[in-house]
Amino acid sequence: MKTSRALFLVAAAAIALTGCSTVSRINPFKGLGGDRAARAEAEAATSDKSQRIPLLALDQQLKPADELKGKGFNLPGPLPLAECAVAGCNVENAVENVDAARTFQVAWRRDVGRPSSRSAQIMAPPVMAAGRVFTMDANATVSAFDAQTGNKVWSVNLAPKNRRDRVAYGGGVVFNNGRL
């Protein structure tokens, strides 16, 4: 009983001492990050203030670089985008200046299958090739829609029948050389 009481008192004293400011003054590990003033001084010495733009407090005005004044830039002409056979439209995920409709109106909308939920998520963005839009829903059902009308052309469920094989992560939907 006396041992547990003594142990309790030592633990309580140790906890109480951790809140005292004197502990930080007698800290033998000051070089290891315990000294805030030394750490702030080291950060100030290594940072180049002339090259840093604060993100949270905009106390500087953003302006063009003097070296770029008077120089133009080249924007390539718009090109038609007939296919997006992979997610991001190409392997570089760099869709350039697309010759798109000037009004940007939605041509059609369709339900592509089961939406994402806690148990299953849609991981594959849609792709478009050969006049079709290919999608995969959260149940691994791949569907093809006519790109002009939005009518469903076909669909197939690729979910495995074996229960232990149902949890999987795929790379998505890709169209290449006439194959999906």
GROMACS .gro file of N, CA and C in nm:
model
  540
    1MET      N    1   0.083  -0.119   0.000
    1MET     CA    2   0.000   0.000   0.000
    1MET      C    3   0.087   0.125   0.000
    2LYS      N    4   0.195   0.124   0.086
    2LYS     CA    5   0.282   0.239   0.093
    2LYS      C    6   0.359   0.257  -0.038
    3THR      N    7   0.394   0.145  -0.101
    3THR     CA    8   0.469   0.152  -0.227
    3THR      C    9   0.384   0.215  -0.336
    4SER      N   10   0.259   0.176  -0.347
    4SER     CA   11   0.172   0.233  -0.451
    4SER      C   12   0.143   0.379  -0.424
    5ARG      N   13   0.132   0.417  -0.295
    5ARG     CA   14   0.110   0.558  -0.263
    5ARG      C   15   0.235   0.640  -0.300
    6ALA      N   16   0.351   0.588  -0.271
    6ALA     CA   17   0.476   0.658  -0.305
    6ALA      C   18   0.491   0.669  -0.457
    7LEU      N   19   0.459   0.563  -0.527
    7LEU     CA   20   0.467   0.564  -0.673
    7LEU      C   21   0.369   0.666  -0.732
    8PHE      N   22   0.250   0.673  -0.674
    8PHE     CA   23   0.151   0.770  -0.719
    8PHE      C   24   0.201   0.913  -0.697
    9LEU      N   25   0.260   0.940  -0.581
    9LEU     CA   26   0.310   1.074  -0.551
    9LEU      C   27   0.425   1.113  -0.643
   10VAL      N   28   0.513   1.019  -0.674
   10VAL     CA   29   0.625   1.047  -0.766
   10VAL      C   30   0.571   1.078  -0.905
   11ALA      N   31   0.472   1.001  -0.951
   11ALA     CA   32   0.413   1.024  -1.083
   11ALA      C   33   0.342   1.159  -1.088
   12ALA      N   34   0.270   1.193  -0.981
   12ALA     CA   35   0.199   1.322  -0.977
   12ALA      C   36   0.298   1.437  -0.977
   13ALA      N   37   0.409   1.423  -0.904
   13ALA     CA   38   0.511   1.528  -0.902
   13ALA      C   39   0.576   1.544  -1.039
   14ALA      N   40   0.601   1.433  -1.106
   14ALA     CA   41   0.662   1.440  -1.240
   14ALA      C   42   0.568   1.509  -1.338
   15ILE      N   43   0.441   1.479  -1.330
   15ILE     CA   44   0.343   1.544  -1.419
   15ILE      C   45   0.334   1.692  -1.389
   16ALA      N   46   0.336   1.727  -1.261
   16ALA     CA   47   0.328   1.869  -1.223
   16ALA      C   48   0.452   1.944  -1.270
   17LEU      N   49   0.568   1.882  -1.265
   17LEU     CA   50   0.692   1.949  -1.307
   17LEU      C   51   0.698   1.972  -1.458
   18THR      N   52   0.631   1.891  -1.534
   18THR     CA   53   0.636   1.908  -1.680
   18THR      C   54   0.571   2.038  -1.723
   19GLY      N   55   0.483   2.093  -1.643
   19GLY     CA   56   0.418   2.219  -1.677
   19GLY      C   57   0.496   2.341  -1.634
   20CYS      N   58   0.603   2.323  -1.561
   20CYS     CA   59   0.682   2.437  -1.513
   20CYS      C   60   0.776   2.487  -1.621
   21SER      N   61   0.794   2.618  -1.626
   21SER     CA   62   0.885   2.677  -1.724
   21SER      C   63   1.030   2.654  -1.687
   22THR      N   64   1.057   2.625  -1.561
   22THR     CA   65   1.196   2.603  -1.520
   22THR      C   66   1.252   2.476  -1.581
   23VAL      N   67   1.168   2.380  -1.612
   23VAL     CA   68   1.216   2.256  -1.672
   23VAL      C   69   1.280   2.286  -1.807
   24SER      N   70   1.222   2.378  -1.885
   24SER     CA   71   1.280   2.409  -2.015
   24SER      C   72   1.415   2.479  -2.001
   25ARG      N   73   1.437   2.548  -1.890
   25ARG     CA   74   1.565   2.617  -1.869
   25ARG      C   75   1.676   2.520  -1.832
   26ILE      N   76   1.642   2.410  -1.767
   26ILE     CA   77   1.745   2.313  -1.728
   26ILE      C   78   1.750   2.194  -1.824
   27ASN      N   79   1.685   2.207  -1.939
   27ASN     CA   80   1.679   2.100  -2.038
   27ASN      C   81   1.819   2.070  -2.093
   28PRO      N   82   1.870   1.948  -2.075
   28PRO     CA   83   2.003   1.916  -2.126
   28PRO      C   84   2.003   1.889  -2.277
   29PHE      N   85   1.886   1.885  -2.341
   29PHE     CA   86   1.875   1.852  -2.483
   29PHE      C   87   1.842   1.975  -2.567
   30LYS      N   88   1.894   2.089  -2.535
   30LYS     CA   89   1.860   2.212  -2.606
   30LYS      C   90   1.896   2.205  -2.753
   31GLY      N   91   2.005   2.140  -2.787
   31GLY     CA   92   2.046   2.131  -2.927
   31GLY      C   93   1.958   2.040  -3.009
   32LEU      N   94   1.869   1.966  -2.948
   32LEU     CA   95   1.785   1.872  -3.019
   32LEU      C   96   1.644   1.924  -3.040
   33GLY      N   97   1.627   2.052  -3.050
   33GLY     CA   98   1.496   2.108  -3.079
   33GLY      C   99   1.424   2.163  -2.959
   34GLY      N  100   1.484   2.158  -2.840
   34GLY     CA  101   1.417   2.206  -2.721
   34GLY      C  102   1.422   2.357  -2.708
   35ASP      N  103   1.519   2.424  -2.768
   35ASP     CA  104   1.536   2.568  -2.754
   35ASP      C  105   1.467   2.638  -2.872
   36ARG      N  106   1.354   2.701  -2.847
   36ARG     CA  107   1.277   2.765  -2.954
   36ARG      C  108   1.352   2.882  -3.016
   37ALA      N  109   1.421   2.959  -2.935
   37ALA     CA  110   1.494   3.076  -2.987
   37ALA      C  111   1.605   3.032  -3.081
   38ALA      N  112   1.679   2.928  -3.044
   38ALA     CA  113   1.788   2.879  -3.130
   38ALA      C  114   1.732   2.822  -3.259
   39ARG      N  115   1.618   2.752  -3.250
   39ARG     CA  116   1.556   2.695  -3.370
   39ARG      C  117   1.509   2.805  -3.463
   40ALA      N  118   1.447   2.910  -3.410
   40ALA     CA  119   1.399   3.022  -3.492
   40ALA      C  120   1.515   3.094  -3.557
   41GLU      N  121   1.625   3.109  -3.482
   41GLU     CA  122   1.744   3.176  -3.538
   41GLU      C  123   1.804   3.094  -3.652
   42ALA      N  124   1.808   2.962  -3.637
   42ALA     CA  125   1.861   2.876  -3.742
   42ALA      C  126   1.774   2.880  -3.867
   43GLU      N  127   1.642   2.882  -3.849
   43GLU     CA  128   1.551   2.890  -3.963
   43GLU      C  129   1.565   3.022  -4.035
   44ALA      N  130   1.581   3.131  -3.962
   44ALA     CA  131   1.597   3.263  -4.023
   44ALA      C  132   1.727   3.271  -4.101
   45ALA      N  133   1.831   3.206  -4.053
   45ALA     CA  134   1.961   3.211  -4.121
   45ALA      C  135   1.959   3.129  -4.249
   46THR      N  136   1.880   3.022  -4.255
   46THR     CA  137   1.881   2.936  -4.373
   46THR      C  138   1.775   2.974  -4.476
   47SER      N  139   1.675   3.050  -4.440
   47SER     CA  140   1.570   3.084  -4.536
   47SER      C  141   1.605   3.211  -4.611
   48ASP      N  142   1.569   3.213  -4.738
   48ASP     CA  143   1.594   3.330  -4.822
   48ASP      C  144   1.463   3.406  -4.835
   49LYS      N  145   1.446   3.511  -4.757
   49LYS     CA  146   1.320   3.585  -4.753
   49LYS      C  147   1.287   3.650  -4.886
   50SER      N  148   1.389   3.683  -4.968
   50SER     CA  149   1.361   3.751  -5.094
   50SER      C  150   1.293   3.659  -5.195
   51GLN      N  151   1.302   3.529  -5.179
   51GLN     CA  152   1.244   3.435  -5.274
   51GLN      C  153   1.115   3.372  -5.223
   52ARG      N  154   1.074   3.402  -5.103
   52ARG     CA  155   0.957   3.338  -5.045
   52ARG      C  156   0.836   3.429  -5.054
   53ILE      N  157   0.723   3.371  -5.092
   53ILE     CA  158   0.596   3.444  -5.095
   53ILE      C  159   0.505   3.374  -4.995
   54PRO      N  160   0.463   3.443  -4.891
   54PRO     CA  161   0.375   3.379  -4.792
   54PRO      C  162   0.243   3.337  -4.855
   55LEU      N  163   0.195   3.221  -4.816
   55LEU     CA  164   0.069   3.173  -4.871
   55LEU      C  165  -0.050   3.215  -4.787
   56LEU      N  166  -0.034   3.224  -4.659
   56LEU     CA  167  -0.147   3.255  -4.573
   56LEU      C  168  -0.169   3.405  -4.558
   57ALA      N  169  -0.064   3.480  -4.537
   57ALA     CA  170  -0.077   3.624  -4.521
   57ALA      C  171  -0.018   3.691  -4.644
   58LEU      N  172  -0.102   3.745  -4.729
   58LEU     CA  173  -0.054   3.808  -4.852
   58LEU      C  174  -0.010   3.951  -4.822
   59ASP      N  175   0.109   3.963  -4.767
   59ASP     CA  176   0.161   4.096  -4.741
   59ASP      C  177   0.246   4.148  -4.857
   60GLN      N  178   0.256   4.068  -4.963
   60GLN     CA  179   0.326   4.111  -5.084
   60GLN      C  180   0.228   4.107  -5.200
   61GLN      N  181   0.253   4.188  -5.299
   61GLN     CA  182   0.167   4.190  -5.417
   61GLN      C  183   0.230   4.102  -5.524
   62LEU      N  184   0.149   4.015  -5.584
   62LEU     CA  185   0.197   3.932  -5.693
   62LEU      C  186   0.203   4.016  -5.819
   63LYS      N  187   0.316   4.008  -5.889
   63LYS     CA  188   0.331   4.084  -6.013
   63LYS      C  189   0.418   4.003  -6.108
   64PRO      N  190   0.409   4.031  -6.239
   64PRO     CA  191   0.488   3.955  -6.336
   64PRO      C  192   0.637   3.978  -6.315
   65ALA      N  193   0.715   3.878  -6.351
   65ALA     CA  194   0.860   3.890  -6.340
   65ALA      C  195   0.910   3.991  -6.443
   66ASP      N  196   1.006   4.072  -6.402
   66ASP     CA  197   1.061   4.174  -6.492
   66ASP      C  198   1.126   4.112  -6.615
   67GLU      N  199   1.184   3.993  -6.601
   67GLU     CA  200   1.250   3.928  -6.713
   67GLU      C  201   1.152   3.888  -6.823
   68LEU      N  202   1.024   3.872  -6.789
   68LEU     CA  203   0.925   3.826  -6.886
   68LEU      C  204   0.847   3.940  -6.950
   69LYS      N  205   0.869   4.063  -6.908
   69LYS     CA  206   0.796   4.176  -6.965
   69LYS      C  207   0.830   4.191  -7.113
   70GLY      N  208   0.725   4.206  -7.193
   70GLY     CA  209   0.743   4.226  -7.337
   70GLY      C  210   0.758   4.098  -7.416
   71LYS      N  211   0.769   3.985  -7.349
   71LYS     CA  212   0.782   3.858  -7.419
   71LYS      C  213   0.643   3.797  -7.437
   72GLY      N  214   0.620   3.738  -7.553
   72GLY     CA  215   0.493   3.673  -7.580
   72GLY      C  216   0.499   3.525  -7.543
   73PHE      N  217   0.390   3.459  -7.565
   73PHE     CA  218   0.388   3.315  -7.545
   73PHE      C  219   0.313   3.252  -7.661
   74ASN      N  220   0.337   3.126  -7.684
   74ASN     CA  221   0.278   3.056  -7.797
   74ASN      C  222   0.166   2.965  -7.747
   75LEU      N  223   0.046   2.994  -7.790
   75LEU     CA  224  -0.068   2.908  -7.762
   75LEU      C  225  -0.105   2.839  -7.893
   76PRO      N  226  -0.086   2.708  -7.902
   76PRO     CA  227  -0.118   2.640  -8.028
   76PRO      C  228  -0.266   2.653  -8.061
   77GLY      N  229  -0.296   2.645  -8.188
   77GLY     CA  230  -0.435   2.654  -8.231
   77GLY      C  231  -0.517   2.539  -8.178
   78PRO      N  232  -0.649   2.557  -8.171
   78PRO     CA  233  -0.734   2.450  -8.118
   78PRO      C  234  -0.736   2.330  -8.211
   79LEU      N  235  -0.737   2.212  -8.150
   79LEU     CA  236  -0.742   2.087  -8.224
   79LEU      C  237  -0.865   2.009  -8.181
   80PRO      N  238  -0.928   1.937  -8.274
   80PRO     CA  239  -1.045   1.856  -8.235
   80PRO      C  240  -1.001   1.740  -8.146
   81LEU      N  241  -1.085   1.703  -8.055
   81LEU     CA  242  -1.058   1.590  -7.965
   81LEU      C  243  -1.167   1.487  -7.989
   82ALA      N  244  -1.137   1.391  -8.074
   82ALA     CA  245  -1.237   1.291  -8.110
   82ALA      C  246  -1.240   1.174  -8.012
   83GLU      N  247  -1.127   1.145  -7.948
   83GLU     CA  248  -1.120   1.031  -7.859
   83GLU      C  249  -1.043   1.064  -7.732
   84CYS      N  250  -1.085   1.001  -7.625
   84CYS     CA  251  -1.011   0.999  -7.498
   84CYS      C  252  -1.004   0.853  -7.458
   85ALA      N  253  -0.911   0.780  -7.519
   85ALA     CA  254  -0.907   0.635  -7.502
   85ALA      C  255  -0.853   0.591  -7.367
   86VAL      N  256  -0.787   0.681  -7.296
   86VAL     CA  257  -0.738   0.652  -7.161
   86VAL      C  258  -0.784   0.765  -7.069
   87ALA      N  259  -0.782   0.740  -6.940
   87ALA     CA  260  -0.818   0.845  -6.844
   87ALA      C  261  -0.722   0.961  -6.860
   88GLY      N  262  -0.773   1.082  -6.872
   88GLY     CA  263  -0.689   1.199  -6.895
   88GLY      C  264  -0.667   1.227  -7.042
   89CYS      N  265  -0.727   1.151  -7.128
   89CYS     CA  266  -0.726   1.164  -7.275
   89CYS      C  267  -0.597   1.122  -7.341
   90ASN      N  268  -0.485   1.122  -7.274
   90ASN     CA  269  -0.361   1.067  -7.331
   90ASN      C  270  -0.273   1.023  -7.215
   91VAL      N  271  -0.167   0.952  -7.248
   91VAL     CA  272  -0.084   0.896  -7.141
   91VAL      C  273  -0.012   1.002  -7.061
   92GLU      N  274   0.006   1.122  -7.118
   92GLU     CA  275   0.069   1.231  -7.045
   92GLU      C  276  -0.030   1.307  -6.958
   93ASN      N  277  -0.159   1.279  -6.971
   93ASN     CA  278  -0.265   1.353  -6.901
   93ASN      C  279  -0.257   1.501  -6.933
   94ALA      N  280  -0.221   1.534  -7.055
   94ALA     CA  281  -0.205   1.674  -7.096
   94ALA      C  282  -0.298   1.701  -7.213
   95VAL      N  283  -0.416   1.748  -7.183
   95VAL     CA  284  -0.510   1.785  -7.287
   95VAL      C  285  -0.483   1.931  -7.321
   96GLU      N  286  -0.444   1.956  -7.444
   96GLU     CA  287  -0.401   2.090  -7.484
   96GLU      C  288  -0.523   2.176  -7.519
   97ASN      N  289  -0.511   2.263  -7.614
   97ASN     CA  290  -0.616   2.355  -7.656
   97ASN      C  291  -0.718   2.279  -7.740
   98VAL      N  292  -0.830   2.242  -7.679
   98VAL     CA  293  -0.931   2.159  -7.745
   98VAL      C  294  -1.030   2.247  -7.820
   99ASP      N  295  -1.059   2.209  -7.944
   99ASP     CA  296  -1.160   2.277  -8.023
   99ASP      C  297  -1.296   2.223  -7.979
  100ALA      N  298  -1.356   2.288  -7.883
  100ALA     CA  299  -1.481   2.241  -7.825
  100ALA      C  300  -1.595   2.333  -7.869
  101ALA      N  301  -1.715   2.290  -7.838
  101ALA     CA  302  -1.832   2.370  -7.871
  101ALA      C  303  -1.825   2.504  -7.799
  102ARG      N  304  -1.865   2.609  -7.865
  102ARG     CA  305  -1.855   2.743  -7.806
  102ARG      C  306  -1.954   2.763  -7.691
  103THR      N  307  -2.064   2.690  -7.691
  103THR     CA  308  -2.166   2.709  -7.588
  103THR      C  309  -2.148   2.614  -7.470
  104PHE      N  310  -2.071   2.509  -7.484
  104PHE     CA  311  -2.047   2.410  -7.379
  104PHE      C  312  -2.177   2.362  -7.315
  105GLN      N  313  -2.269   2.317  -7.395
  105GLN     CA  314  -2.393   2.262  -7.343
  105GLN      C  315  -2.380   2.111  -7.327
  106VAL      N  316  -2.445   2.057  -7.225
  106VAL     CA  317  -2.443   1.913  -7.201
  106VAL      C  318  -2.527   1.847  -7.309
  107ALA      N  319  -2.468   1.751  -7.380
  107ALA     CA  320  -2.537   1.683  -7.489
  107ALA      C  321  -2.635   1.579  -7.437
  108TRP      N  322  -2.597   1.504  -7.336
  108TRP     CA  323  -2.684   1.403  -7.277
  108TRP      C  324  -2.631   1.363  -7.139
  109ARG      N  325  -2.722   1.304  -7.061
  109ARG     CA  326  -2.687   1.252  -6.928
  109ARG      C  327  -2.744   1.111  -6.915
  110ARG      N  328  -2.666   1.024  -6.853
  110ARG     CA  329  -2.712   0.888  -6.830
  110ARG      C  330  -2.663   0.839  -6.695
  111ASP      N  331  -2.743   0.753  -6.634
  111ASP     CA  332  -2.701   0.682  -6.513
  111ASP      C  333  -2.611   0.569  -6.560
  112VAL      N  334  -2.488   0.563  -6.508
  112VAL     CA  335  -2.394   0.462  -6.556
  112VAL      C  336  -2.389   0.340  -6.465
  113GLY      N  337  -2.470   0.336  -6.361
  113GLY     CA  338  -2.474   0.219  -6.274
  113GLY      C  339  -2.467   0.258  -6.128
  114ARG      N  340  -2.417   0.164  -6.047
  114ARG     CA  341  -2.411   0.185  -5.902
  114ARG      C  342  -2.312   0.297  -5.868
  115PRO      N  343  -2.356   0.395  -5.788
  115PRO     CA  344  -2.265   0.503  -5.747
  115PRO      C  345  -2.171   0.455  -5.636
  116SER      N  346  -2.075   0.538  -5.603
  116SER     CA  347  -1.982   0.507  -5.493
  116SER      C  348  -2.056   0.504  -5.361
  117SER      N  349  -2.010   0.417  -5.271
  117SER     CA  350  -2.067   0.406  -5.137
  117SER      C  351  -1.954   0.370  -5.041
  118ARG      N  352  -1.989   0.341  -4.916
  118ARG     CA  353  -1.886   0.302  -4.819
  118ARG      C  354  -1.821   0.170  -4.857
  119SER      N  355  -1.895   0.081  -4.919
  119SER     CA  356  -1.842  -0.052  -4.947
  119SER      C  357  -1.781  -0.065  -5.087
  120ALA      N  358  -1.814   0.024  -5.178
  120ALA     CA  359  -1.760   0.015  -5.315
  120ALA      C  360  -1.751   0.154  -5.375
  121GLN      N  361  -1.642   0.179  -5.445
  121GLN     CA  362  -1.619   0.311  -5.503
  121GLN      C  363  -1.597   0.301  -5.653
  122ILE      N  364  -1.634   0.408  -5.722
  122ILE     CA  365  -1.602   0.418  -5.865
  122ILE      C  366  -1.457   0.465  -5.873
  123MET      N  367  -1.372   0.383  -5.931
  123MET     CA  368  -1.230   0.415  -5.939
  123MET      C  369  -1.188   0.453  -6.080
  124ALA      N  370  -1.270   0.424  -6.180
  124ALA     CA  371  -1.231   0.443  -6.319
  124ALA      C  372  -1.306   0.559  -6.382
  125PRO      N  373  -1.235   0.662  -6.430
  125PRO     CA  374  -1.303   0.768  -6.504
  125PRO      C  375  -1.348   0.717  -6.640
  126PRO      N  376  -1.450   0.777  -6.699
  126PRO     CA  377  -1.496   0.731  -6.830
  126PRO      C  378  -1.393   0.762  -6.938
  127VAL      N  379  -1.395   0.681  -7.043
  127VAL     CA  380  -1.311   0.705  -7.161
  127VAL      C  381  -1.400   0.705  -7.284
  128MET      N  382  -1.352   0.768  -7.392
  128MET     CA  383  -1.431   0.776  -7.515
  128MET      C  384  -1.344   0.736  -7.633
  129ALA      N  385  -1.394   0.640  -7.712
  129ALA     CA  386  -1.323   0.595  -7.832
  129ALA      C  387  -1.422   0.523  -7.923
  130ALA      N  388  -1.394   0.526  -8.052
  130ALA     CA  389  -1.474   0.455  -8.152
  130ALA      C  390  -1.622   0.493  -8.144
  131GLY      N  391  -1.652   0.617  -8.113
  131GLY     CA  392  -1.790   0.663  -8.108
  131GLY      C  393  -1.867   0.616  -7.986
  132ARG      N  394  -1.797   0.564  -7.888
  132ARG     CA  395  -1.861   0.514  -7.766
  132ARG      C  396  -1.798   0.579  -7.643
  133VAL      N  397  -1.877   0.587  -7.535
  133VAL     CA  398  -1.827   0.629  -7.405
  133VAL      C  399  -1.834   0.506  -7.316
  134PHE      N  400  -1.719   0.469  -7.258
  134PHE     CA  401  -1.710   0.348  -7.176
  134PHE      C  402  -1.697   0.389  -7.030
  135THR      N  403  -1.778   0.327  -6.944
  135THR     CA  404  -1.778   0.358  -6.801
  135THR      C  405  -1.770   0.229  -6.721
  136MET      N  406  -1.726   0.241  -6.595
  136MET     CA  407  -1.730   0.128  -6.503
  136MET      C  408  -1.785   0.179  -6.371
  137ASP      N  409  -1.890   0.114  -6.321
  137ASP     CA  410  -1.954   0.160  -6.197
  137ASP      C  411  -1.890   0.095  -6.075
  138ALA      N  412  -1.947   0.118  -5.959
  138ALA     CA  413  -1.892   0.067  -5.833
  138ALA      C  414  -1.909  -0.083  -5.818
  139ASN      N  415  -1.994  -0.146  -5.899
  139ASN     CA  416  -2.011  -0.291  -5.897
  139ASN      C  417  -1.927  -0.361  -6.003
  140ALA      N  418  -1.836  -0.290  -6.067
  140ALA     CA  419  -1.751  -0.343  -6.174
  140ALA      C  420  -1.832  -0.378  -6.299
  141THR      N  421  -1.941  -0.306  -6.323
  141THR     CA  422  -2.017  -0.323  -6.446
  141THR      C  423  -1.966  -0.222  -6.548
  142VAL      N  424  -1.913  -0.274  -6.658
  142VAL     CA  425  -1.861  -0.189  -6.766
  142VAL      C  426  -1.973  -0.172  -6.867
  143SER      N  427  -1.998  -0.047  -6.906
  143SER     CA  428  -2.105  -0.016  -7.001
  143SER      C  429  -2.050   0.068  -7.115
  144ALA      N  430  -2.112   0.053  -7.232
  144ALA     CA  431  -2.077   0.134  -7.349
  144ALA      C  432  -2.200   0.213  -7.389
  145PHE      N  433  -2.181   0.344  -7.411
  145PHE     CA  434  -2.289   0.433  -7.452
  145PHE      C  435  -2.251   0.496  -7.585
  146ASP      N  436  -2.351   0.518  -7.671
  146ASP     CA  437  -2.327   0.589  -7.796
  146ASP      C  438  -2.288   0.733  -7.764
  147ALA      N  439  -2.177   0.780  -7.820
  147ALA     CA  440  -2.127   0.914  -7.786
  147ALA      C  441  -2.219   1.024  -7.837
  148GLN      N  442  -2.293   1.001  -7.942
  148GLN     CA  443  -2.381   1.104  -7.997
  148GLN      C  444  -2.515   1.113  -7.924
  149THR      N  445  -2.575   0.996  -7.896
  149THR     CA  446  -2.710   0.995  -7.840
  149THR      C  447  -2.715   0.965  -7.690
  150GLY      N  448  -2.614   0.896  -7.638
  150GLY     CA  449  -2.615   0.856  -7.498
  150GLY      C  450  -2.688   0.725  -7.473
  151ASN      N  451  -2.738   0.662  -7.579
  151ASN     CA  452  -2.807   0.534  -7.562
  151ASN      C  453  -2.709   0.424  -7.523
  152LYS      N  454  -2.753   0.337  -7.430
  152LYS     CA  455  -2.667   0.226  -7.388
  152LYS      C  456  -2.658   0.124  -7.500
  153VAL      N  457  -2.535   0.088  -7.538
  153VAL     CA  458  -2.512  -0.010  -7.644
  153VAL      C  459  -2.498  -0.149  -7.585
  154TRP      N  460  -2.420  -0.162  -7.480
  154TRP     CA  461  -2.404  -0.289  -7.410
  154TRP      C  462  -2.350  -0.265  -7.270
  155SER      N  463  -2.359  -0.368  -7.186
  155SER     CA  464  -2.296  -0.365  -7.054
  155SER      C  465  -2.266  -0.507  -7.010
  156VAL      N  466  -2.161  -0.521  -6.929
  156VAL     CA  467  -2.122  -0.653  -6.878
  156VAL      C  468  -2.069  -0.634  -6.736
  157ASN      N  469  -2.110  -0.724  -6.647
  157ASN     CA  470  -2.064  -0.718  -6.508
  157ASN      C  471  -1.938  -0.802  -6.494
  158LEU      N  472  -1.829  -0.740  -6.450
  158LEU     CA  473  -1.701  -0.809  -6.436
  158LEU      C  474  -1.670  -0.848  -6.292
  159ALA      N  475  -1.766  -0.832  -6.202
  159ALA     CA  476  -1.743  -0.867  -6.061
  159ALA      C  477  -1.724  -1.017  -6.048
  160PRO      N  478  -1.625  -1.061  -5.971
  160PRO     CA  479  -1.603  -1.204  -5.954
  160PRO      C  480  -1.717  -1.268  -5.876
  161LYS      N  481  -1.743  -1.393  -5.905
  161LYS     CA  482  -1.851  -1.465  -5.838
  161LYS      C  483  -1.808  -1.512  -5.699
  162ASN      N  484  -1.679  -1.538  -5.681
  162ASN     CA  485  -1.628  -1.585  -5.553
  162ASN      C  486  -1.624  -1.469  -5.454
  163ARG      N  487  -1.681  -1.486  -5.338
  163ARG     CA  488  -1.692  -1.377  -5.241
  163ARG      C  489  -1.556  -1.323  -5.195
  164ARG      N  490  -1.456  -1.410  -5.179
  164ARG     CA  491  -1.325  -1.365  -5.132
  164ARG      C  492  -1.251  -1.281  -5.236
  165ASP      N  493  -1.293  -1.287  -5.362
  165ASP     CA  494  -1.227  -1.211  -5.469
  165ASP      C  495  -1.296  -1.079  -5.499
  166ARG      N  496  -1.393  -1.040  -5.420
  166ARG     CA  497  -1.471  -0.920  -5.454
  166ARG      C  498  -1.398  -0.790  -5.426
  167VAL      N  499  -1.306  -0.787  -5.332
  167VAL     CA  500  -1.234  -0.664  -5.301
  167VAL      C  501  -1.111  -0.659  -5.391
  168ALA      N  502  -1.109  -0.560  -5.480
  168ALA     CA  503  -0.997  -0.546  -5.573
  168ALA      C  504  -0.985  -0.401  -5.616
  169TYR      N  505  -0.867  -0.365  -5.659
  169TYR     CA  506  -0.842  -0.231  -5.711
  169TYR      C  507  -0.792  -0.247  -5.853
  170GLY      N  508  -0.856  -0.180  -5.946
  170GLY     CA  509  -0.816  -0.191  -6.085
  170GLY      C  510  -0.756  -0.063  -6.136
  171GLY      N  511  -0.704  -0.070  -6.257
  171GLY     CA  512  -0.643   0.046  -6.318
  171GLY      C  513  -0.742   0.131  -6.396
  172GLY      N  514  -0.861   0.082  -6.419
  172GLY     CA  515  -0.960   0.160  -6.490
  172GLY      C  516  -0.996   0.100  -6.624
  173VAL      N  517  -1.047   0.185  -6.713
  173VAL     CA  518  -1.092   0.143  -6.844
  173VAL      C  519  -1.002   0.209  -6.948
  174VAL      N  520  -0.952   0.129  -7.043
  174VAL     CA  521  -0.865   0.179  -7.150
  174VAL      C  522  -0.910   0.116  -7.281
  175PHE      N  523  -0.908   0.194  -7.389
  175PHE     CA  524  -0.941   0.144  -7.522
  175PHE      C  525  -0.816   0.154  -7.609
  176ASN      N  526  -0.779   0.041  -7.674
  176ASN     CA  527  -0.660   0.040  -7.759
  176ASN      C  528  -0.676  -0.063  -7.870
  177ASN      N  529  -0.652  -0.021  -7.993
  177ASN     CA  530  -0.660  -0.109  -8.110
  177ASN      C  531  -0.790  -0.188  -8.116
  178GLY      N  532  -0.901  -0.122  -8.091
  178GLY     CA  533  -1.031  -0.186  -8.100
  178GLY      C  534  -1.068  -0.273  -7.982
  179ARG      N  535  -0.985  -0.275  -7.880
  179ARG     CA  536  -1.012  -0.358  -7.762
  179ARG      C  537  -1.026  -0.271  -7.638
  180LEU      N  538  -1.118  -0.311  -7.551
  180LEU     CA  539  -1.141  -0.239  -7.426
  180LEU      C  540  -1.074  -0.314  -7.314
   0.00000   0.00000   0.00000
